[in-house]
mmCIF file of N, CA and C in Angstrom:
data_model
loop_
_atom_site.group_PDB
_atom_site.id
_atom_site.type_symbol
_atom_site.label_atom_id
_atom_site.label_comp_id
_atom_site.label_asym_id
_atom_site.label_seq_id
_atom_site.Cartn_x
_atom_site.Cartn_y
_atom_site.Cartn_z
ATOM 1 N N UNK A 39 107.187 120.040 111.437
ATOM 2 C CA UNK A 39 107.754 118.741 111.711
ATOM 3 C C UNK A 39 107.546 117.843 110.489
ATOM 4 N N UNK A 40 108.532 117.104 110.139
ATOM 5 C CA UNK A 40 108.457 116.175 109.012
ATOM 6 C C UNK A 40 107.889 114.834 109.475
ATOM 7 N N UNK A 41 107.336 114.086 108.528
ATOM 8 C CA UNK A 41 106.865 112.745 108.849
ATOM 9 C C UNK A 41 107.608 111.734 107.986
ATOM 10 N N UNK A 42 107.723 110.532 108.488
ATOM 11 C CA UNK A 42 108.381 109.439 107.787
ATOM 12 C C UNK A 42 107.392 108.816 106.803
ATOM 13 N N UNK A 43 107.892 108.374 105.646
ATOM 14 C CA UNK A 43 107.005 107.750 104.657
ATOM 15 C C UNK A 43 106.667 106.307 105.000
ATOM 16 N N UNK A 44 107.313 105.762 106.007
ATOM 17 C CA UNK A 44 106.962 104.425 106.462
ATOM 18 C C UNK A 44 105.495 104.418 106.874
ATOM 19 N N UNK A 45 104.837 103.299 106.716
ATOM 20 C CA UNK A 45 103.420 103.152 107.044
ATOM 21 C C UNK A 45 102.542 103.931 106.057
ATOM 22 N N UNK A 46 102.882 103.810 104.763
ATOM 23 C CA UNK A 46 102.052 104.339 103.684
ATOM 24 C C UNK A 46 101.484 103.138 102.937
ATOM 25 N N UNK A 47 100.176 103.152 102.694
ATOM 26 C CA UNK A 47 99.487 101.961 102.203
ATOM 27 C C UNK A 47 98.621 102.271 100.989
ATOM 28 N N UNK A 48 98.592 101.331 100.028
ATOM 29 C CA UNK A 48 97.621 101.357 98.937
ATOM 30 C C UNK A 48 96.422 100.538 99.398
ATOM 31 N N UNK A 49 95.260 101.180 99.393
ATOM 32 C CA UNK A 49 94.048 100.567 99.908
ATOM 33 C C UNK A 49 93.035 100.397 98.776
ATOM 34 N N UNK A 50 92.246 99.322 98.841
ATOM 35 C CA UNK A 50 91.155 99.094 97.897
ATOM 36 C C UNK A 50 89.844 99.200 98.653
ATOM 37 N N UNK A 51 88.890 99.902 98.047
ATOM 38 C CA UNK A 51 87.611 100.117 98.708
ATOM 39 C C UNK A 51 86.492 99.295 98.117
ATOM 40 N N UNK A 52 85.547 98.937 98.970
ATOM 41 C CA UNK A 52 84.308 98.297 98.530
ATOM 42 C C UNK A 52 83.152 99.098 99.107
ATOM 43 N N UNK A 53 82.100 99.196 98.340
ATOM 44 C CA UNK A 53 80.933 99.951 98.754
ATOM 45 C C UNK A 53 80.081 99.100 99.686
ATOM 46 N N UNK A 54 79.814 99.625 100.874
ATOM 47 C CA UNK A 54 78.956 98.959 101.857
ATOM 48 C C UNK A 54 77.837 99.933 102.182
ATOM 49 N N UNK A 55 76.683 99.734 101.543
ATOM 50 C CA UNK A 55 75.608 100.719 101.646
ATOM 51 C C UNK A 55 76.033 101.965 100.898
ATOM 52 N N UNK A 56 76.113 103.086 101.606
ATOM 53 C CA UNK A 56 76.573 104.332 100.987
ATOM 54 C C UNK A 56 77.984 104.709 101.434
ATOM 55 N N UNK A 57 78.656 103.793 102.129
ATOM 56 C CA UNK A 57 79.993 104.051 102.657
ATOM 57 C C UNK A 57 81.022 103.173 101.957
ATOM 58 N N UNK A 58 82.178 103.750 101.643
ATOM 59 C CA UNK A 58 83.281 102.971 101.081
ATOM 60 C C UNK A 58 84.148 102.497 102.238
ATOM 61 N N UNK A 59 84.370 101.184 102.307
ATOM 62 C CA UNK A 59 85.204 100.580 103.343
ATOM 63 C C UNK A 59 86.512 100.142 102.681
ATOM 64 N N UNK A 60 87.633 100.598 103.232
ATOM 65 C CA UNK A 60 88.941 100.325 102.630
ATOM 66 C C UNK A 60 89.693 99.246 103.397
ATOM 67 N N UNK A 61 90.397 98.396 102.626
ATOM 68 C CA UNK A 61 91.304 97.390 103.177
ATOM 69 C C UNK A 61 92.631 97.479 102.447
ATOM 70 N N UNK A 62 93.705 97.155 103.153
ATOM 71 C CA UNK A 62 95.028 97.163 102.529
ATOM 72 C C UNK A 62 95.024 96.227 101.329
ATOM 73 N N UNK A 63 95.565 96.727 100.205
ATOM 74 C CA UNK A 63 95.571 95.935 98.979
ATOM 75 C C UNK A 63 96.935 95.275 98.760
ATOM 76 N N UNK A 64 97.962 96.057 98.498
ATOM 77 C CA UNK A 64 99.321 95.540 98.294
ATOM 78 C C UNK A 64 100.307 96.465 98.990
ATOM 79 N N UNK A 65 101.426 95.903 99.435
ATOM 80 C CA UNK A 65 102.511 96.738 99.935
ATOM 81 C C UNK A 65 103.104 97.514 98.766
ATOM 82 N N UNK A 66 103.513 98.754 99.038
ATOM 83 C CA UNK A 66 104.122 99.587 97.999
ATOM 84 C C UNK A 66 105.519 100.009 98.424
ATOM 85 N N UNK A 67 106.377 100.210 97.428
ATOM 86 C CA UNK A 67 107.724 100.729 97.696
ATOM 87 C C UNK A 67 107.830 102.191 97.290
ATOM 88 N N UNK A 68 106.897 102.673 96.468
ATOM 89 C CA UNK A 68 106.818 104.102 96.150
ATOM 90 C C UNK A 68 105.409 104.435 95.707
ATOM 91 N N UNK A 69 105.032 105.683 95.965
ATOM 92 C CA UNK A 69 103.712 106.162 95.555
ATOM 93 C C UNK A 69 103.903 107.402 94.682
ATOM 94 N N UNK A 70 102.893 107.732 93.874
ATOM 95 C CA UNK A 70 103.009 108.877 92.974
ATOM 96 C C UNK A 70 102.658 110.189 93.674
ATOM 97 N N UNK A 71 102.828 111.280 92.934
ATOM 98 C CA UNK A 71 102.275 112.552 93.388
ATOM 99 C C UNK A 71 100.766 112.381 93.494
ATOM 100 N N UNK A 72 100.183 112.927 94.523
ATOM 101 C CA UNK A 72 98.737 112.798 94.743
ATOM 102 C C UNK A 72 98.104 114.178 94.670
ATOM 103 N N UNK A 73 97.209 114.358 93.736
ATOM 104 C CA UNK A 73 96.620 115.656 93.462
ATOM 105 C C UNK A 73 97.259 116.211 92.201
ATOM 106 N N UNK A 74 96.755 117.281 91.739
ATOM 107 C CA UNK A 74 97.280 117.849 90.506
ATOM 108 C C UNK A 74 97.190 119.357 90.517
ATOM 109 N N UNK A 75 97.722 119.930 89.470
ATOM 110 C CA UNK A 75 97.668 121.371 89.302
ATOM 111 C C UNK A 75 96.657 121.710 88.225
ATOM 112 N N UNK A 76 96.049 122.859 88.382
ATOM 113 C CA UNK A 76 95.098 123.317 87.372
ATOM 114 C C UNK A 76 95.850 123.800 86.140
ATOM 115 N N UNK A 77 95.252 123.560 84.989
ATOM 116 C CA UNK A 77 95.778 124.160 83.770
ATOM 117 C C UNK A 77 95.610 125.666 83.890
ATOM 118 N N UNK A 78 96.531 126.414 83.325
ATOM 119 C CA UNK A 78 96.447 127.874 83.342
ATOM 120 C C UNK A 78 95.863 128.337 82.014
ATOM 121 N N UNK A 79 94.811 129.148 82.113
ATOM 122 C CA UNK A 79 94.137 129.658 80.926
ATOM 123 C C UNK A 79 94.487 131.128 80.754
ATOM 124 N N UNK A 80 94.899 131.488 79.562
ATOM 125 C CA UNK A 80 95.275 132.872 79.266
ATOM 126 C C UNK A 80 94.010 133.709 79.135
ATOM 127 N N UNK A 81 93.830 134.674 80.042
ATOM 128 C CA UNK A 81 92.659 135.551 80.032
ATOM 129 C C UNK A 81 93.044 136.978 79.656
ATOM 130 N N UNK A 82 94.173 137.125 78.970
ATOM 131 C CA UNK A 82 94.680 138.441 78.590
ATOM 132 C C UNK A 82 93.795 139.071 77.515
ATOM 133 N N UNK A 83 93.529 140.351 77.684
ATOM 134 C CA UNK A 83 92.793 141.090 76.653
ATOM 135 C C UNK A 83 93.767 142.020 75.923
ATOM 136 N N UNK A 84 93.321 142.583 74.833
ATOM 137 C CA UNK A 84 94.171 143.478 74.061
ATOM 138 C C UNK A 84 94.462 144.788 74.780
ATOM 139 N N UNK A 85 93.699 145.097 75.840
ATOM 140 C CA UNK A 85 93.967 146.329 76.590
ATOM 141 C C UNK A 85 94.875 146.089 77.802
ATOM 142 N N UNK A 86 95.271 144.841 78.042
ATOM 143 C CA UNK A 86 96.164 144.532 79.166
ATOM 144 C C UNK A 86 97.618 144.811 78.792
ATOM 145 N N UNK A 87 98.417 145.230 79.799
ATOM 146 C CA UNK A 87 99.841 145.466 79.589
ATOM 147 C C UNK A 87 100.670 144.231 79.914
ATOM 148 N N UNK A 88 100.061 143.259 80.572
ATOM 149 C CA UNK A 88 100.750 142.014 80.928
ATOM 150 C C UNK A 88 99.744 140.871 80.828
ATOM 151 N N UNK A 89 100.260 139.668 80.681
ATOM 152 C CA UNK A 89 99.382 138.499 80.611
ATOM 153 C C UNK A 89 98.635 138.314 81.930
ATOM 154 N N UNK A 90 97.398 137.861 81.824
ATOM 155 C CA UNK A 90 96.582 137.496 82.982
ATOM 156 C C UNK A 90 96.118 136.067 82.790
ATOM 157 N N UNK A 91 96.060 135.330 83.896
ATOM 158 C CA UNK A 91 95.701 133.915 83.828
ATOM 159 C C UNK A 91 94.625 133.596 84.848
ATOM 160 N N UNK A 92 93.818 132.603 84.516
ATOM 161 C CA UNK A 92 92.865 132.037 85.464
ATOM 162 C C UNK A 92 93.090 130.529 85.499
ATOM 163 N N UNK A 93 92.649 129.921 86.583
ATOM 164 C CA UNK A 93 92.782 128.468 86.690
ATOM 165 C C UNK A 93 91.748 127.770 85.816
ATOM 166 N N UNK A 94 92.185 126.749 85.125
ATOM 167 C CA UNK A 94 91.295 125.889 84.372
ATOM 168 C C UNK A 94 90.990 124.648 85.188
ATOM 169 N N UNK A 95 90.799 123.536 84.513
ATOM 170 C CA UNK A 95 90.483 122.306 85.239
ATOM 171 C C UNK A 95 91.760 121.653 85.759
ATOM 172 N N UNK A 96 91.619 120.932 86.849
ATOM 173 C CA UNK A 96 92.759 120.256 87.467
ATOM 174 C C UNK A 96 93.192 119.081 86.607
ATOM 175 N N UNK A 97 94.487 118.877 86.521
ATOM 176 C CA UNK A 97 95.036 117.775 85.741
ATOM 177 C C UNK A 97 95.827 116.866 86.669
ATOM 178 N N UNK A 98 95.238 115.702 86.982
ATOM 179 C CA UNK A 98 95.920 114.702 87.806
ATOM 180 C C UNK A 98 96.753 113.759 86.954
ATOM 181 N N UNK A 99 96.783 113.997 85.649
ATOM 182 C CA UNK A 99 97.420 113.050 84.745
ATOM 183 C C UNK A 99 96.419 111.968 84.393
ATOM 184 N N UNK A 100 96.741 111.175 83.409
ATOM 185 C CA UNK A 100 95.784 110.145 82.990
ATOM 186 C C UNK A 100 95.873 108.892 83.840
ATOM 187 N N UNK A 101 97.000 108.699 84.522
ATOM 188 C CA UNK A 101 97.179 107.518 85.367
ATOM 189 C C UNK A 101 98.212 107.827 86.447
ATOM 190 N N UNK A 102 98.116 107.107 87.555
ATOM 191 C CA UNK A 102 99.118 107.219 88.607
ATOM 192 C C UNK A 102 99.740 105.844 88.822
ATOM 193 N N UNK A 103 101.028 105.830 89.164
ATOM 194 C CA UNK A 103 101.772 104.564 89.252
ATOM 195 C C UNK A 103 102.304 104.329 90.654
ATOM 196 N N UNK A 104 102.259 103.063 91.041
ATOM 197 C CA UNK A 104 102.808 102.607 92.308
ATOM 198 C C UNK A 104 103.828 101.523 92.017
ATOM 199 N N UNK A 105 104.914 101.492 92.775
ATOM 200 C CA UNK A 105 105.932 100.435 92.663
ATOM 201 C C UNK A 105 105.746 99.451 93.814
ATOM 202 N N UNK A 106 106.016 98.171 93.504
ATOM 203 C CA UNK A 106 105.846 97.092 94.483
ATOM 204 C C UNK A 106 106.984 96.096 94.335
ATOM 205 N N UNK A 107 107.332 95.426 95.417
ATOM 206 C CA UNK A 107 108.165 94.234 95.294
ATOM 207 C C UNK A 107 107.313 93.164 94.621
ATOM 208 N N UNK A 108 107.913 92.433 93.700
ATOM 209 C CA UNK A 108 107.172 91.449 92.908
ATOM 210 C C UNK A 108 107.064 90.109 93.617
ATOM 211 N N UNK A 109 105.854 89.579 93.645
ATOM 212 C CA UNK A 109 105.613 88.163 93.920
ATOM 213 C C UNK A 109 104.543 87.731 92.926
ATOM 214 N N UNK A 110 104.538 86.473 92.588
ATOM 215 C CA UNK A 110 103.539 85.961 91.657
ATOM 216 C C UNK A 110 102.134 86.152 92.223
ATOM 217 N N UNK A 111 101.964 85.941 93.530
ATOM 218 C CA UNK A 111 100.648 86.102 94.161
ATOM 219 C C UNK A 111 100.170 87.552 94.072
ATOM 220 N N UNK A 112 101.054 88.514 94.343
ATOM 221 C CA UNK A 112 100.667 89.925 94.259
ATOM 222 C C UNK A 112 100.377 90.336 92.820
ATOM 223 N N UNK A 113 101.158 89.821 91.877
ATOM 224 C CA UNK A 113 100.925 90.123 90.469
ATOM 225 C C UNK A 113 99.523 89.658 90.055
ATOM 226 N N UNK A 114 99.184 88.432 90.422
ATOM 227 C CA UNK A 114 97.864 87.898 90.066
ATOM 228 C C UNK A 114 96.741 88.697 90.731
ATOM 229 N N UNK A 115 96.963 89.121 91.974
ATOM 230 C CA UNK A 115 95.963 89.911 92.696
ATOM 231 C C UNK A 115 95.715 91.243 91.972
ATOM 232 N N UNK A 116 96.783 91.895 91.553
ATOM 233 C CA UNK A 116 96.654 93.162 90.824
ATOM 234 C C UNK A 116 96.038 92.938 89.447
ATOM 235 N N UNK A 117 96.463 91.895 88.767
ATOM 236 C CA UNK A 117 95.961 91.595 87.423
ATOM 237 C C UNK A 117 94.452 91.347 87.434
ATOM 238 N N UNK A 118 93.956 90.766 88.504
ATOM 239 C CA UNK A 118 92.525 90.469 88.622
ATOM 240 C C UNK A 118 91.669 91.737 88.655
ATOM 241 N N UNK A 119 92.271 92.892 88.948
ATOM 242 C CA UNK A 119 91.529 94.157 89.019
ATOM 243 C C UNK A 119 91.378 94.831 87.655
ATOM 244 N N UNK A 120 92.075 94.322 86.653
ATOM 245 C CA UNK A 120 92.052 94.941 85.323
ATOM 246 C C UNK A 120 90.630 94.972 84.764
ATOM 247 N N UNK A 121 90.261 96.132 84.228
ATOM 248 C CA UNK A 121 88.945 96.274 83.605
ATOM 249 C C UNK A 121 87.831 96.629 84.570
ATOM 250 N N UNK A 122 88.161 96.905 85.829
ATOM 251 C CA UNK A 122 87.150 97.228 86.838
ATOM 252 C C UNK A 122 87.449 98.596 87.435
ATOM 253 N N UNK A 123 86.455 99.468 87.423
ATOM 254 C CA UNK A 123 86.583 100.795 88.019
ATOM 255 C C UNK A 123 86.360 100.662 89.521
ATOM 256 N N UNK A 124 87.443 100.689 90.295
ATOM 257 C CA UNK A 124 87.382 100.458 91.735
ATOM 258 C C UNK A 124 87.637 101.725 92.532
ATOM 259 N N UNK A 125 87.267 101.666 93.804
ATOM 260 C CA UNK A 125 87.638 102.698 94.771
ATOM 261 C C UNK A 125 89.047 102.384 95.272
ATOM 262 N N UNK A 126 89.905 103.408 95.327
ATOM 263 C CA UNK A 126 91.277 103.261 95.804
ATOM 264 C C UNK A 126 91.586 104.410 96.754
ATOM 265 N N UNK A 127 92.568 104.203 97.613
ATOM 266 C CA UNK A 127 93.023 105.269 98.505
ATOM 267 C C UNK A 127 94.474 105.009 98.884
ATOM 268 N N UNK A 128 95.149 106.074 99.228
ATOM 269 C CA UNK A 128 96.468 105.984 99.855
ATOM 270 C C UNK A 128 96.289 106.474 101.276
ATOM 271 N N UNK A 129 96.615 105.607 102.232
ATOM 272 C CA UNK A 129 96.559 105.950 103.649
ATOM 273 C C UNK A 129 97.999 106.185 104.117
ATOM 274 N N UNK A 130 98.202 107.307 104.780
ATOM 275 C CA UNK A 130 99.505 107.628 105.353
ATOM 276 C C UNK A 130 99.361 107.604 106.865
ATOM 277 N N UNK A 131 99.997 106.628 107.483
ATOM 278 C CA UNK A 131 99.930 106.489 108.929
ATOM 279 C C UNK A 131 99.199 105.230 109.355
ATOM 280 N N UNK A 132 99.631 104.694 110.500
ATOM 281 C CA UNK A 132 99.045 103.471 111.050
ATOM 282 C C UNK A 132 98.910 103.618 112.559
ATOM 283 N N UNK A 133 98.029 102.790 113.109
ATOM 284 C CA UNK A 133 97.832 102.803 114.555
ATOM 285 C C UNK A 133 98.952 102.033 115.255
ATOM 286 N N UNK A 134 98.840 101.847 116.547
ATOM 287 C CA UNK A 134 99.902 101.189 117.325
ATOM 288 C C UNK A 134 100.066 99.711 116.968
ATOM 289 N N UNK A 135 99.083 99.132 116.269
ATOM 290 C CA UNK A 135 99.180 97.742 115.803
ATOM 291 C C UNK A 135 99.606 97.656 114.342
ATOM 292 N N UNK A 136 100.090 98.777 113.782
ATOM 293 C CA UNK A 136 100.521 98.885 112.388
ATOM 294 C C UNK A 136 99.388 98.663 111.389
ATOM 295 N N UNK A 137 98.151 98.905 111.831
ATOM 296 C CA UNK A 137 96.993 98.841 110.932
ATOM 297 C C UNK A 137 96.784 100.223 110.319
ATOM 298 N N UNK A 138 96.576 100.294 108.995
ATOM 299 C CA UNK A 138 96.396 101.592 108.343
ATOM 300 C C UNK A 138 95.238 102.380 108.961
ATOM 301 N N UNK A 139 95.517 103.633 109.346
ATOM 302 C CA UNK A 139 94.441 104.490 109.854
ATOM 303 C C UNK A 139 94.433 105.867 109.185
ATOM 304 N N UNK A 140 95.469 106.185 108.420
ATOM 305 C CA UNK A 140 95.488 107.437 107.666
ATOM 306 C C UNK A 140 95.583 108.694 108.503
ATOM 307 N N UNK A 141 96.140 108.595 109.708
ATOM 308 C CA UNK A 141 96.187 109.782 110.563
ATOM 309 C C UNK A 141 97.091 110.877 110.007
ATOM 310 N N UNK A 142 97.972 110.554 109.055
ATOM 311 C CA UNK A 142 98.822 111.557 108.406
ATOM 312 C C UNK A 142 98.309 111.956 107.027
ATOM 313 N N UNK A 143 97.164 111.420 106.620
ATOM 314 C CA UNK A 143 96.561 111.800 105.347
ATOM 315 C C UNK A 143 95.912 110.632 104.640
ATOM 316 N N UNK A 144 94.797 110.907 103.983
ATOM 317 C CA UNK A 144 94.090 109.926 103.161
ATOM 318 C C UNK A 144 93.745 110.612 101.843
ATOM 319 N N UNK A 145 94.081 109.966 100.742
ATOM 320 C CA UNK A 145 93.777 110.475 99.414
ATOM 321 C C UNK A 145 92.959 109.410 98.682
ATOM 322 N N UNK A 146 91.761 109.780 98.227
ATOM 323 C CA UNK A 146 90.840 108.826 97.618
ATOM 324 C C UNK A 146 90.645 109.119 96.139
ATOM 325 N N UNK A 147 90.393 108.060 95.361
ATOM 326 C CA UNK A 147 90.164 108.191 93.925
ATOM 327 C C UNK A 147 89.554 106.899 93.414
ATOM 328 N N UNK A 148 89.072 106.933 92.179
ATOM 329 C CA UNK A 148 88.564 105.730 91.518
ATOM 330 C C UNK A 148 89.349 105.534 90.238
ATOM 331 N N UNK A 149 89.461 104.273 89.827
ATOM 332 C CA UNK A 149 90.140 104.004 88.580
ATOM 333 C C UNK A 149 90.307 102.522 88.312
ATOM 334 N N UNK A 150 90.840 102.253 87.140
ATOM 335 C CA UNK A 150 91.052 100.904 86.616
ATOM 336 C C UNK A 150 92.540 100.571 86.708
ATOM 337 N N UNK A 151 92.872 99.466 87.373
ATOM 338 C CA UNK A 151 94.268 99.088 87.596
ATOM 339 C C UNK A 151 94.791 98.169 86.499
ATOM 340 N N UNK A 152 96.036 98.405 86.119
ATOM 341 C CA UNK A 152 96.808 97.494 85.271
ATOM 342 C C UNK A 152 98.107 97.202 85.997
ATOM 343 N N UNK A 153 98.759 96.117 85.641
ATOM 344 C CA UNK A 153 100.017 95.755 86.293
ATOM 345 C C UNK A 153 101.038 95.353 85.245
ATOM 346 N N UNK A 154 102.294 95.718 85.486
ATOM 347 C CA UNK A 154 103.410 95.367 84.614
ATOM 348 C C UNK A 154 104.526 94.777 85.463
ATOM 349 N N UNK A 155 105.062 93.644 85.037
ATOM 350 C CA UNK A 155 106.259 93.099 85.682
ATOM 351 C C UNK A 155 107.439 93.896 85.149
ATOM 352 N N UNK A 156 108.175 94.544 86.025
ATOM 353 C CA UNK A 156 109.314 95.363 85.618
ATOM 354 C C UNK A 156 110.479 94.489 85.171
ATOM 355 N N UNK A 157 111.368 95.081 84.397
ATOM 356 C CA UNK A 157 112.555 94.370 83.909
ATOM 357 C C UNK A 157 113.414 93.912 85.086
ATOM 358 N N UNK A 158 114.062 92.776 84.916
ATOM 359 C CA UNK A 158 114.982 92.264 85.931
ATOM 360 C C UNK A 158 116.401 92.741 85.641
ATOM 361 N N UNK A 159 117.170 92.930 86.708
ATOM 362 C CA UNK A 159 118.570 93.315 86.598
ATOM 363 C C UNK A 159 119.380 92.467 87.566
ATOM 364 N N UNK A 160 120.669 92.413 87.328
ATOM 365 C CA UNK A 160 121.566 91.648 88.190
ATOM 366 C C UNK A 160 121.571 92.256 89.590
ATOM 367 N N UNK A 161 121.444 91.380 90.593
ATOM 368 C CA UNK A 161 121.556 91.764 92.001
ATOM 369 C C UNK A 161 120.578 92.873 92.392
ATOM 370 N N UNK A 162 119.325 92.755 91.957
ATOM 371 C CA UNK A 162 118.287 93.720 92.285
ATOM 372 C C UNK A 162 117.047 92.994 92.795
ATOM 373 N N UNK A 163 116.232 93.697 93.542
ATOM 374 C CA UNK A 163 114.938 93.166 93.966
ATOM 375 C C UNK A 163 114.012 93.163 92.751
ATOM 376 N N UNK A 164 113.296 92.092 92.569
ATOM 377 C CA UNK A 164 112.338 92.003 91.471
ATOM 378 C C UNK A 164 111.123 92.863 91.817
ATOM 379 N N UNK A 165 110.699 93.707 90.865
ATOM 380 C CA UNK A 165 109.619 94.655 91.137
ATOM 381 C C UNK A 165 108.522 94.584 90.076
ATOM 382 N N UNK A 166 107.410 95.224 90.399
ATOM 383 C CA UNK A 166 106.311 95.375 89.452
ATOM 384 C C UNK A 166 105.711 96.762 89.651
ATOM 385 N N UNK A 167 104.987 97.216 88.646
ATOM 386 C CA UNK A 167 104.353 98.528 88.692
ATOM 387 C C UNK A 167 102.869 98.365 88.460
ATOM 388 N N UNK A 168 102.057 98.969 89.349
ATOM 389 C CA UNK A 168 100.630 99.056 89.074
ATOM 390 C C UNK A 168 100.345 100.479 88.622
ATOM 391 N N UNK A 169 99.444 100.577 87.686
ATOM 392 C CA UNK A 169 99.064 101.857 87.087
ATOM 393 C C UNK A 169 97.546 101.956 87.169
ATOM 394 N N UNK A 170 97.050 102.993 87.798
ATOM 395 C CA UNK A 170 95.612 103.176 87.922
ATOM 396 C C UNK A 170 95.194 104.339 87.027
ATOM 397 N N UNK A 171 94.411 104.014 85.995
ATOM 398 C CA UNK A 171 93.856 105.040 85.116
ATOM 399 C C UNK A 171 92.691 105.685 85.848
ATOM 400 N N UNK A 172 92.803 106.975 86.088
ATOM 401 C CA UNK A 172 91.843 107.678 86.938
ATOM 402 C C UNK A 172 90.511 107.929 86.238
ATOM 403 N N UNK A 173 89.427 107.659 86.970
ATOM 404 C CA UNK A 173 88.090 108.016 86.491
ATOM 405 C C UNK A 173 87.481 109.120 87.360
ATOM 406 N N UNK A 174 88.191 109.521 88.423
ATOM 407 C CA UNK A 174 87.786 110.638 89.288
ATOM 408 C C UNK A 174 89.020 111.454 89.640
ATOM 409 N N UNK A 175 88.804 112.565 90.301
ATOM 410 C CA UNK A 175 89.905 113.341 90.842
ATOM 411 C C UNK A 175 90.535 112.595 92.011
ATOM 412 N N UNK A 176 91.781 112.919 92.311
ATOM 413 C CA UNK A 176 92.421 112.463 93.547
ATOM 414 C C UNK A 176 92.068 113.506 94.595
ATOM 415 N N UNK A 177 91.309 113.094 95.603
ATOM 416 C CA UNK A 177 90.804 114.029 96.604
ATOM 417 C C UNK A 177 91.326 113.698 97.990
ATOM 418 N N UNK A 178 91.845 114.699 98.711
ATOM 419 C CA UNK A 178 92.186 114.453 100.113
ATOM 420 C C UNK A 178 90.910 114.306 100.923
ATOM 421 N N UNK A 179 90.911 113.348 101.829
ATOM 422 C CA UNK A 179 89.744 113.156 102.705
ATOM 423 C C UNK A 179 89.969 114.018 103.939
ATOM 424 N N UNK A 180 89.232 115.101 103.999
ATOM 425 C CA UNK A 180 89.358 116.041 105.118
ATOM 426 C C UNK A 180 88.255 115.700 106.124
ATOM 427 N N UNK A 181 88.692 115.282 107.319
ATOM 428 C CA UNK A 181 87.708 114.930 108.354
ATOM 429 C C UNK A 181 87.776 115.877 109.527
#
């Protein structure tokens, strides 16, 4: 069964004791690929008849990007996060009150956010892009 992408949220976490507590940060219009593929390392020897490979380290890319509808208030909120290594998550799914609960998936990571006001075009919604430079892996929260 397929799921709808509606009710997908960018969440910001704060450390409370030893637990990270997440709250909705900004509405998003698109989210990036979450997770990465391992680099492939050539493990072929001179006695092999075909190439052999092993998995190397996972590559999530250096940053992940989210698209947002632009408002000055949201831009300032995102800009205020620049230079701070924060806890972040993408929650997929909400409860019956439309509060994020992640019942369709939660992906957690840490990183430093930057924001860019996207170019304007005729008869288009004004948008902005946040980019989080990753300091950890993007990990699914398996409960």
